[in-house]
PDB file of C-alpha atoms in Angstrom:
ATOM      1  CA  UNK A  91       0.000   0.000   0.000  1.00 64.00           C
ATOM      2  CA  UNK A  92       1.410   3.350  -0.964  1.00 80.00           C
ATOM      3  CA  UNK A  93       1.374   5.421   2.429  1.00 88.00           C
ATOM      4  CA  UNK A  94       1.104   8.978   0.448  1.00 89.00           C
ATOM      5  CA  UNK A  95      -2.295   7.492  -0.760  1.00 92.00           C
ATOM      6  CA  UNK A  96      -3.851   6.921   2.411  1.00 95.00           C
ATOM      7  CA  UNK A  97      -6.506   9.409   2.931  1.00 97.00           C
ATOM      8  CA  UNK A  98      -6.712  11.572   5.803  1.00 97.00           C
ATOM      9  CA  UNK A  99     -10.664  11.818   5.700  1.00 97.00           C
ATOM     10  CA  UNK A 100     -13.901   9.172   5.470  1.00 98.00           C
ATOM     11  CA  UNK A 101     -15.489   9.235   1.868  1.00 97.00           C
ATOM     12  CA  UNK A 102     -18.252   7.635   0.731  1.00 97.00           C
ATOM     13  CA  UNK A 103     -15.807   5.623  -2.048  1.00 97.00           C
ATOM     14  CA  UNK A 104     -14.297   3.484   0.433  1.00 97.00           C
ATOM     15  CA  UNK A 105     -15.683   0.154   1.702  1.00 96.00           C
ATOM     16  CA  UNK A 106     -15.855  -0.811   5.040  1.00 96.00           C
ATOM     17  CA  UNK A 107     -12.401  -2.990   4.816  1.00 95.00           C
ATOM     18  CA  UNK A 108     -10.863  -0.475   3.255  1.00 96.00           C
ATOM     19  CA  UNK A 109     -11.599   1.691   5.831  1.00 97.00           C
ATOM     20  CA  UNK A 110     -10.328  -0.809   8.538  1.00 96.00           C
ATOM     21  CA  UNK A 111      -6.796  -1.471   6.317  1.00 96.00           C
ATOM     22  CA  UNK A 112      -6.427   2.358   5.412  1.00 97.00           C
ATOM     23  CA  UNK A 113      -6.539   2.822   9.286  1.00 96.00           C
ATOM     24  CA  UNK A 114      -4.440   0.022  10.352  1.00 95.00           C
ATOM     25  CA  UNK A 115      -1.776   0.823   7.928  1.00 95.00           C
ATOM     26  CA  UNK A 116      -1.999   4.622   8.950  1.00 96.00           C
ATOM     27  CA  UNK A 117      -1.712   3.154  12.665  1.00 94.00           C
ATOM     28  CA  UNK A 118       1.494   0.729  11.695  1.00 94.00           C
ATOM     29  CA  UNK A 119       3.492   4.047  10.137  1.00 94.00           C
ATOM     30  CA  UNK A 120       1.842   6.221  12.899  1.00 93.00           C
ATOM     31  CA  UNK A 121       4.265   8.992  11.943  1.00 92.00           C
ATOM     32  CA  UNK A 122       4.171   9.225   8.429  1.00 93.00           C
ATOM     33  CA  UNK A 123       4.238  11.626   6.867  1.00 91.00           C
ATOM     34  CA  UNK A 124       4.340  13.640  10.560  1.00 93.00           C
ATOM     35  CA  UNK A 125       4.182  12.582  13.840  1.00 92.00           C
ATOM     36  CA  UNK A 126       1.245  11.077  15.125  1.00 93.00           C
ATOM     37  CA  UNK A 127      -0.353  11.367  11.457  1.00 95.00           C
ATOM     38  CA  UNK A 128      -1.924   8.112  12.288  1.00 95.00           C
ATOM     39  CA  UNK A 129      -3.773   9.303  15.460  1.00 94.00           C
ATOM     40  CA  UNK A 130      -5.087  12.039  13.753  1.00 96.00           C
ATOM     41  CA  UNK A 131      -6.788   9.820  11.109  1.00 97.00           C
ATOM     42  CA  UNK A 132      -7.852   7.053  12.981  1.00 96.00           C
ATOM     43  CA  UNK A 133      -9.808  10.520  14.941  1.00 96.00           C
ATOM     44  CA  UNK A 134     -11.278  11.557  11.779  1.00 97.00           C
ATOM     45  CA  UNK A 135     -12.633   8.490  10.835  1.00 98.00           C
ATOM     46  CA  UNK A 136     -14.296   7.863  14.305  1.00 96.00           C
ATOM     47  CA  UNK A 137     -18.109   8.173  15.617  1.00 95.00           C
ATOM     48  CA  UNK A 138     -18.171  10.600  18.642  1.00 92.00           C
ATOM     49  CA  UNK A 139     -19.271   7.899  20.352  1.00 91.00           C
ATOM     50  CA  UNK A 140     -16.191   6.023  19.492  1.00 91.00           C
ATOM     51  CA  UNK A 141     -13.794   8.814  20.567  1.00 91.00           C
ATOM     52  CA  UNK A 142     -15.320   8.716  23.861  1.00 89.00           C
ATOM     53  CA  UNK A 143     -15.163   5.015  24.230  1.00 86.00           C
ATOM     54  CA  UNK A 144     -11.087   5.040  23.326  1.00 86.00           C
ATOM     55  CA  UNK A 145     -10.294   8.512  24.760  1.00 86.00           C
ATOM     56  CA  UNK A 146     -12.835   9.356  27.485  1.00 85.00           C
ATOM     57  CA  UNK A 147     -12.458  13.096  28.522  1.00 82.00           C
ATOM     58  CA  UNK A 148     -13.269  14.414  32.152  1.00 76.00           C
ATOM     59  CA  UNK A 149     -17.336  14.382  32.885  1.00 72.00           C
ATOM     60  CA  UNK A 150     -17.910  17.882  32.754  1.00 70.00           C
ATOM     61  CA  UNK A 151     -21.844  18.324  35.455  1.00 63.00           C
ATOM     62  CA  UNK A 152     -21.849  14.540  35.304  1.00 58.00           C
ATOM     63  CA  UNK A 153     -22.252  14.426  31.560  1.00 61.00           C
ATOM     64  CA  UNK A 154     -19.030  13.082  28.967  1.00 59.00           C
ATOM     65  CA  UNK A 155     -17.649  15.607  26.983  1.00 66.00           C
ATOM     66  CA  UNK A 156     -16.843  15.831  23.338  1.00 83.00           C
ATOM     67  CA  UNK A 157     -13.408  14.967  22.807  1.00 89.00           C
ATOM     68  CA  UNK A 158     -11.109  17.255  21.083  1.00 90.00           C
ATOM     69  CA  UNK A 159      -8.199  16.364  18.729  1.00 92.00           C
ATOM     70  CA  UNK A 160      -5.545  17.586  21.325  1.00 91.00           C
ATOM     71  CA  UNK A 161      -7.071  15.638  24.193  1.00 89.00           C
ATOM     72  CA  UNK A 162      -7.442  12.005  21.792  1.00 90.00           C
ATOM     73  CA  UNK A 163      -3.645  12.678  21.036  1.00 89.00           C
ATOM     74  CA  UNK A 164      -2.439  12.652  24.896  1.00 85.00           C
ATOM     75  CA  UNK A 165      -4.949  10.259  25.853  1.00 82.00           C
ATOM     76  CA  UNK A 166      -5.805   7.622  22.691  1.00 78.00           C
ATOM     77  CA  UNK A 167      -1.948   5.862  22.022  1.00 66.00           C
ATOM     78  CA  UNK A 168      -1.754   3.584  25.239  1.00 59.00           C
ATOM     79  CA  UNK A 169      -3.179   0.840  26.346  1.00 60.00           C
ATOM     80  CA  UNK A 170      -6.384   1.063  23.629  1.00 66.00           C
ATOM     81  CA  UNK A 171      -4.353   0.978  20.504  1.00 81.00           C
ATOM     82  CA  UNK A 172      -1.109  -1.149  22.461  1.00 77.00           C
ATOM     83  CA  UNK A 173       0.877  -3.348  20.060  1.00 85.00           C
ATOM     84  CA  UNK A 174      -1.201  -2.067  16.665  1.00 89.00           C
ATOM     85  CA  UNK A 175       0.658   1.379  17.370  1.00 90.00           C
ATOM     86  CA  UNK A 176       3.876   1.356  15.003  1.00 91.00           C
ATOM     87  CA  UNK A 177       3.217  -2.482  15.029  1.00 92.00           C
ATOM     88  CA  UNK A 178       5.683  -4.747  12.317  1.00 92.00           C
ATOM     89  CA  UNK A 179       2.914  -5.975  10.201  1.00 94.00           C
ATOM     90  CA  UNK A 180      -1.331  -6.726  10.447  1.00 94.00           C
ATOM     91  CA  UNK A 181      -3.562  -8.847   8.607  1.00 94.00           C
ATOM     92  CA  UNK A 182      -7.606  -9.276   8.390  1.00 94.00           C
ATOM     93  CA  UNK A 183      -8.614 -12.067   9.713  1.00 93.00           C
ATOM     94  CA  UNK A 184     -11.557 -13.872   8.073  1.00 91.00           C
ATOM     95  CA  UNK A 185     -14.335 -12.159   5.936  1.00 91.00           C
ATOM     96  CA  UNK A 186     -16.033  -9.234   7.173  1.00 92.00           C
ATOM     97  CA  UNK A 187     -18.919 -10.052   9.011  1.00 94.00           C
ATOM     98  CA  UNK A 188     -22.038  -7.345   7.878  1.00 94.00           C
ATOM     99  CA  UNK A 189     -25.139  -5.866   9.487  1.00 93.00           C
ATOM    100  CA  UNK A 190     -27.126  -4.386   6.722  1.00 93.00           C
ATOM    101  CA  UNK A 191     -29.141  -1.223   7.533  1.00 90.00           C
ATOM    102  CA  UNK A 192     -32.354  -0.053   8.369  1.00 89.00           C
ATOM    103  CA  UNK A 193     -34.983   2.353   8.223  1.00 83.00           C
ATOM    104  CA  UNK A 194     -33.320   3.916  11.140  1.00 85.00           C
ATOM    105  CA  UNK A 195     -29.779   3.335  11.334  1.00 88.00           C
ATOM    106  CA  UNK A 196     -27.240   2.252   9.022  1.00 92.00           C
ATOM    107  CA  UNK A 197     -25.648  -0.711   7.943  1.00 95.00           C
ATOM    108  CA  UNK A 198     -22.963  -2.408  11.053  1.00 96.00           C
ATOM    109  CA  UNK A 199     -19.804  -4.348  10.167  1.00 97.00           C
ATOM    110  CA  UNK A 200     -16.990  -5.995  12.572  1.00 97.00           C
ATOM    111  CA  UNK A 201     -13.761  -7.299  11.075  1.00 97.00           C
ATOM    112  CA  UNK A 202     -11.377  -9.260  13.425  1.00 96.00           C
ATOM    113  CA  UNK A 203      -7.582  -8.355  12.785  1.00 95.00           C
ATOM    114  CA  UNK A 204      -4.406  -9.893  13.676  1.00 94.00           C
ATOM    115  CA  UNK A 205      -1.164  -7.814  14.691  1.00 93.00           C
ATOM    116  CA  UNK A 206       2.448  -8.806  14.523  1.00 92.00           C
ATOM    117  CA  UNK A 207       5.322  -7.869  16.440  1.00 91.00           C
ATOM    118  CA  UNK A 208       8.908  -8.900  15.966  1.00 87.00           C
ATOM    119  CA  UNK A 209      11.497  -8.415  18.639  1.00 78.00           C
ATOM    120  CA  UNK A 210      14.823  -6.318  17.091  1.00 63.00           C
ATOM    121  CA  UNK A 211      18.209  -8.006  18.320  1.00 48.00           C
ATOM    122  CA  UNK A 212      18.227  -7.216  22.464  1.00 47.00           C
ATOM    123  CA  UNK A 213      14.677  -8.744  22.644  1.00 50.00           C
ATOM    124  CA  UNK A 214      12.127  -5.743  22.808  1.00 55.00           C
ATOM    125  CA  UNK A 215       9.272  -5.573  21.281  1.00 52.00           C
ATOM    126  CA  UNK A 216       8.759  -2.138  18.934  1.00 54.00           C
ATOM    127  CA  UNK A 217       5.475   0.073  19.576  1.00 54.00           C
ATOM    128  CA  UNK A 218       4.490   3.560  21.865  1.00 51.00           C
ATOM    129  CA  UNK A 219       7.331   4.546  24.269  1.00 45.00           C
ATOM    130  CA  UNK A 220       4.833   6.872  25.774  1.00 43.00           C
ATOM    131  CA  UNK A 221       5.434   4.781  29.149  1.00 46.00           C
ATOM    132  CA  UNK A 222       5.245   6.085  33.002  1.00 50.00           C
ATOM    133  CA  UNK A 223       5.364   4.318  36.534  1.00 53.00           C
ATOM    134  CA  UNK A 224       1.850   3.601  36.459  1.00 59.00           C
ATOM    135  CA  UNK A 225       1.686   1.751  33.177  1.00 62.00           C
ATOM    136  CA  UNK A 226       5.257  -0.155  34.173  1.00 62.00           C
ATOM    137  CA  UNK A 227       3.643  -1.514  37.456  1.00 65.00           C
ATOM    138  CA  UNK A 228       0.725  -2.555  35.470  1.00 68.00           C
ATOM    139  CA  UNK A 229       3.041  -4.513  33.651  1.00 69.00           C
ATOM    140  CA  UNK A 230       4.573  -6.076  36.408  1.00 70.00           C
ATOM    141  CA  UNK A 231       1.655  -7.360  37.230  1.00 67.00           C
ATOM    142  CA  UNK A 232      -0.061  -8.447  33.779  1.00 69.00           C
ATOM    143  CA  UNK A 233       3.673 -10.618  33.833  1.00 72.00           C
ATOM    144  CA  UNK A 234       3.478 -11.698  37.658  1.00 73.00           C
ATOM    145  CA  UNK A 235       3.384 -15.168  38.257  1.00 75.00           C
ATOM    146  CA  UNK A 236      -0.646 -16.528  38.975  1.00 74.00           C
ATOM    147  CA  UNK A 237       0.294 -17.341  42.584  1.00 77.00           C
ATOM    148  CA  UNK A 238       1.218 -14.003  43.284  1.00 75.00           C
ATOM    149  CA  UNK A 239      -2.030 -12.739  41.163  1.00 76.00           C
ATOM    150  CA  UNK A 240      -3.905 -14.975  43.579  1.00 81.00           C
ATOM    151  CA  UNK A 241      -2.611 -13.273  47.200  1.00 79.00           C
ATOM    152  CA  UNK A 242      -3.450  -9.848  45.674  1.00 77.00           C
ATOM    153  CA  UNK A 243      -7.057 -10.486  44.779  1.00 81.00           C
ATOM    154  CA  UNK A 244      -7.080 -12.593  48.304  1.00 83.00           C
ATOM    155  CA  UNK A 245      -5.214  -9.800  50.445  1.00 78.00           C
ATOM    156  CA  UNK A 246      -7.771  -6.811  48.321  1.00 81.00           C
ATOM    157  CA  UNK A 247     -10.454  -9.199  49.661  1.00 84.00           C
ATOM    158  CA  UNK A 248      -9.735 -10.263  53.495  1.00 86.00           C
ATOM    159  CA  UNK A 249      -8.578  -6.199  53.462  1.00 80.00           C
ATOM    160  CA  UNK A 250      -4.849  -6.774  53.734  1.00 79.00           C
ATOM    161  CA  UNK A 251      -1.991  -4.813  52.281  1.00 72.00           C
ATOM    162  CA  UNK A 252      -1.048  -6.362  49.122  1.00 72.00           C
ATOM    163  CA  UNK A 253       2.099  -7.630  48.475  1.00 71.00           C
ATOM    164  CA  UNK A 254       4.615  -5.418  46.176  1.00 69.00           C
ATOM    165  CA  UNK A 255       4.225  -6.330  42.423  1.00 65.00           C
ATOM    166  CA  UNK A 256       7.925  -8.363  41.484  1.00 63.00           C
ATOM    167  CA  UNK A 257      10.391  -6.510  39.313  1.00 56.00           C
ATOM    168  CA  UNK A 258      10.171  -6.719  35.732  1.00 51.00           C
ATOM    169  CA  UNK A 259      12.744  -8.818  34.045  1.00 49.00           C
ATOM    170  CA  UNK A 260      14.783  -7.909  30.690  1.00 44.00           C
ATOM    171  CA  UNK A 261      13.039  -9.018  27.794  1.00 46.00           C
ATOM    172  CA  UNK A 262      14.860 -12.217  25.859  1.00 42.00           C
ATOM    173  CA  UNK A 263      12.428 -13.327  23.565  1.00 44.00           C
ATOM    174  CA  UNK A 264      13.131 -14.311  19.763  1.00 51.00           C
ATOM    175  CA  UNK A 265       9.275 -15.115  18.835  1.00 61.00           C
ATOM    176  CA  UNK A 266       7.392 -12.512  17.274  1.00 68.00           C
ATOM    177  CA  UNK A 267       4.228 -11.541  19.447  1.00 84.00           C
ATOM    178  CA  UNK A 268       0.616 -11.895  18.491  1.00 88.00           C
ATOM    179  CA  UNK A 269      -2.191  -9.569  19.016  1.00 89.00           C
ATOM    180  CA  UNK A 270      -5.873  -9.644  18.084  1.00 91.00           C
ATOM    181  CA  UNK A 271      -8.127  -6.247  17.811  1.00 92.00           C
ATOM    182  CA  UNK A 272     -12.178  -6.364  16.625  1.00 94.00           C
ATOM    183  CA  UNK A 273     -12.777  -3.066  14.807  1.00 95.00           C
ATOM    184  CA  UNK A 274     -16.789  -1.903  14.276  1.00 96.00           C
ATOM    185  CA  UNK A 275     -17.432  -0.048  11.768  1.00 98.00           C
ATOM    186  CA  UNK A 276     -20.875   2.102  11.199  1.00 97.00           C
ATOM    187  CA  UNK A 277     -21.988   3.713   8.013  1.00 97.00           C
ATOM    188  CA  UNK A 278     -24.112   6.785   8.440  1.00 95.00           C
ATOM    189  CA  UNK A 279     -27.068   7.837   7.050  1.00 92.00           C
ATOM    190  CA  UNK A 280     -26.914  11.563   7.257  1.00 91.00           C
ATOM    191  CA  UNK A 281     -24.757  14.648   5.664  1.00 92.00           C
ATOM    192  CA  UNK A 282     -22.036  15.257   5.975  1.00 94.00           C
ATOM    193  CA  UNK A 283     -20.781  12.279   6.123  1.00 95.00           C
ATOM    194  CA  UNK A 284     -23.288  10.550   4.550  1.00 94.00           C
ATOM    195  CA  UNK A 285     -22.410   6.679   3.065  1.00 95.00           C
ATOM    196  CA  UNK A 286     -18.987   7.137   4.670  1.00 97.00           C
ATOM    197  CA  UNK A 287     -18.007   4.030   7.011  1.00 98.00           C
ATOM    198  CA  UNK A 288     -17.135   5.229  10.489  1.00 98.00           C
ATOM    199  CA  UNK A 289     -15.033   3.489  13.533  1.00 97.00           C
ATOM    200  CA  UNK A 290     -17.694   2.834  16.233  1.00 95.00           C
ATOM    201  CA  UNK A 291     -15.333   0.351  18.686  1.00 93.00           C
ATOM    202  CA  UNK A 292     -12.003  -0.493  18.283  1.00 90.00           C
ATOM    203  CA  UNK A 293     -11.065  -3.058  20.651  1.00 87.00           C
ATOM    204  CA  UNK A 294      -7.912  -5.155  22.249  1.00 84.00           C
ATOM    205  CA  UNK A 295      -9.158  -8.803  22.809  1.00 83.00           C
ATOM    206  CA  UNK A 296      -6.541  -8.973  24.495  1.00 70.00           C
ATOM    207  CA  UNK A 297      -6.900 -10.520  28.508  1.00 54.00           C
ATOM    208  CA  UNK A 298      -4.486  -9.757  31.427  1.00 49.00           C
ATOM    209  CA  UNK A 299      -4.543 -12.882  34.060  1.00 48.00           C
ATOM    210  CA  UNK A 300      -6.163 -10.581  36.408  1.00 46.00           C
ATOM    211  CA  UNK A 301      -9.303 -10.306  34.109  1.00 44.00           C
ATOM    212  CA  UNK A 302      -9.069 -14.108  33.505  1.00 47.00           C
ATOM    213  CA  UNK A 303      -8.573 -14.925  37.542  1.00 51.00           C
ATOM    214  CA  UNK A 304     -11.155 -12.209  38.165  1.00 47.00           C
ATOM    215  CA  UNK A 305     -14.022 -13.985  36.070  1.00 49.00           C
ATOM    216  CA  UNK A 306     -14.106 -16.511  39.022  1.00 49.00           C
ATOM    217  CA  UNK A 307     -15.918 -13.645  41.275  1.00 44.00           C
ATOM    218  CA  UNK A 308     -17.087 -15.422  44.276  1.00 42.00           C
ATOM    219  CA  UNK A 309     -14.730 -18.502  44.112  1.00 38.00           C
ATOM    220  CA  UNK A 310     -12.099 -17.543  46.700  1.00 40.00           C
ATOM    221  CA  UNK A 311     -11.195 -18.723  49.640  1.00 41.00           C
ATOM    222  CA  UNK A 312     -11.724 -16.682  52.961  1.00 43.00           C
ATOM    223  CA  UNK A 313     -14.364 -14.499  54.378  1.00 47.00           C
ATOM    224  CA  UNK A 314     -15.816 -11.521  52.418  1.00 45.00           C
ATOM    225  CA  UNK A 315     -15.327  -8.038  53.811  1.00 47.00           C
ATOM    226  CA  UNK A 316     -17.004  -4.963  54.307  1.00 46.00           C
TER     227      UNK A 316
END
């Protein structure tokens, strides 16, 4: 795909996959041909709806905000888009599965992609540097061994101190890394953007092991606490 054709805004010409590769690809060279080019057009080819859901802003009288441009820059690169962002390659996975539209509301589509990561020669893994403390001890604790998973969620429940998450170890791997995203894509009825396929959800499918050990709910050991 030639990058200087991608387009920066929805039109009615382009089909929903399309739409899903021209974003993808914009994503994998995020900043070409300027930095954070790919933000920007994954933004302009979102619902309002779908901003929000990716890039929540600050309820303003206990109602959520339209999201600006500058504010879906800070806020949209990590976690939602994770690996995808600057990723080493993507592919569609299966044929687009389609809603077709009604009287009122327009015709739904969800394609599954697949995202690829290979590690350069000291083991990382390319994508967003835009890392702090928080997201590091999140890490820690996505990696953390499942017994150690299990005395948090035990010591959060009996209303201990949990322990301290372990230290994250250099990365040695040599296999590339796999991600899956489901992208849904709306097409709208009404000017001005009328026939043009928009993002609705855009979505890791990614789980941590604290989701996964989490879906258990009430299955833990020990009394349950105030």
């Amino acid at each position: 795909v030639d990058l200087d054709s991608l387009p920066m805004q929805p039109t009615p010409e382009l089909s929903a996959p399309e739409v899903v590769e021209v974003i993808c690809r914009g994503l994998q060279h995020n900043d070409y041909p300027e930095p954070d080019a790919g933000i920007v057009r994954l933004y302009n080819f979102m619902t309002p709806q779908g901003r929000v859901s990716l890039a929540p802003p600050e309820p303003k009288a206990g109602l959520q905000g339209f999201v600006t441009l500058e504010s879906f820059l800070a806020d949209a690169a990590a976690p939602a888009l994770g690996s995808l962002l600057l990723c080493t390659d993507f592919q569609l996975l299966g044929d687009l599965t389609l809603t077709p539209g009604t009287q009122t509301r327009g015709a739904f589509a969800t394609q599954m992609i697949e995202v690829i990561n290979e590690p350069d020669a000291t083991g990382e893994v390319p994508g967003p540097t835009r890392r702090d403390e928080a997201e590091e001890t999140l890490e820690a604790l996505v990696k953390a061994p499942d017994d150690f998973l299990e005395r948090v969620l035990q010591a959060v429940r009996t209303g201990r101190v949990p322990p301290p998450p372990p230290l994250l170890k250099k990365k040695t791997m040599a296999m590339p890394v796999h991600a899956r995203f489901q992208i849904k894509v709306e097409q709208e009825r009404r000017p001005p953007l009328q026939g043009c396929w928009m993002i609705k959800e855009f979505m890791s499918l990614a789980r941590t092991k604290l989701q996964i050990l989490n879906e258990g709910g009430e299955e833990f050991d020990g009394p349950d606490t105030d």
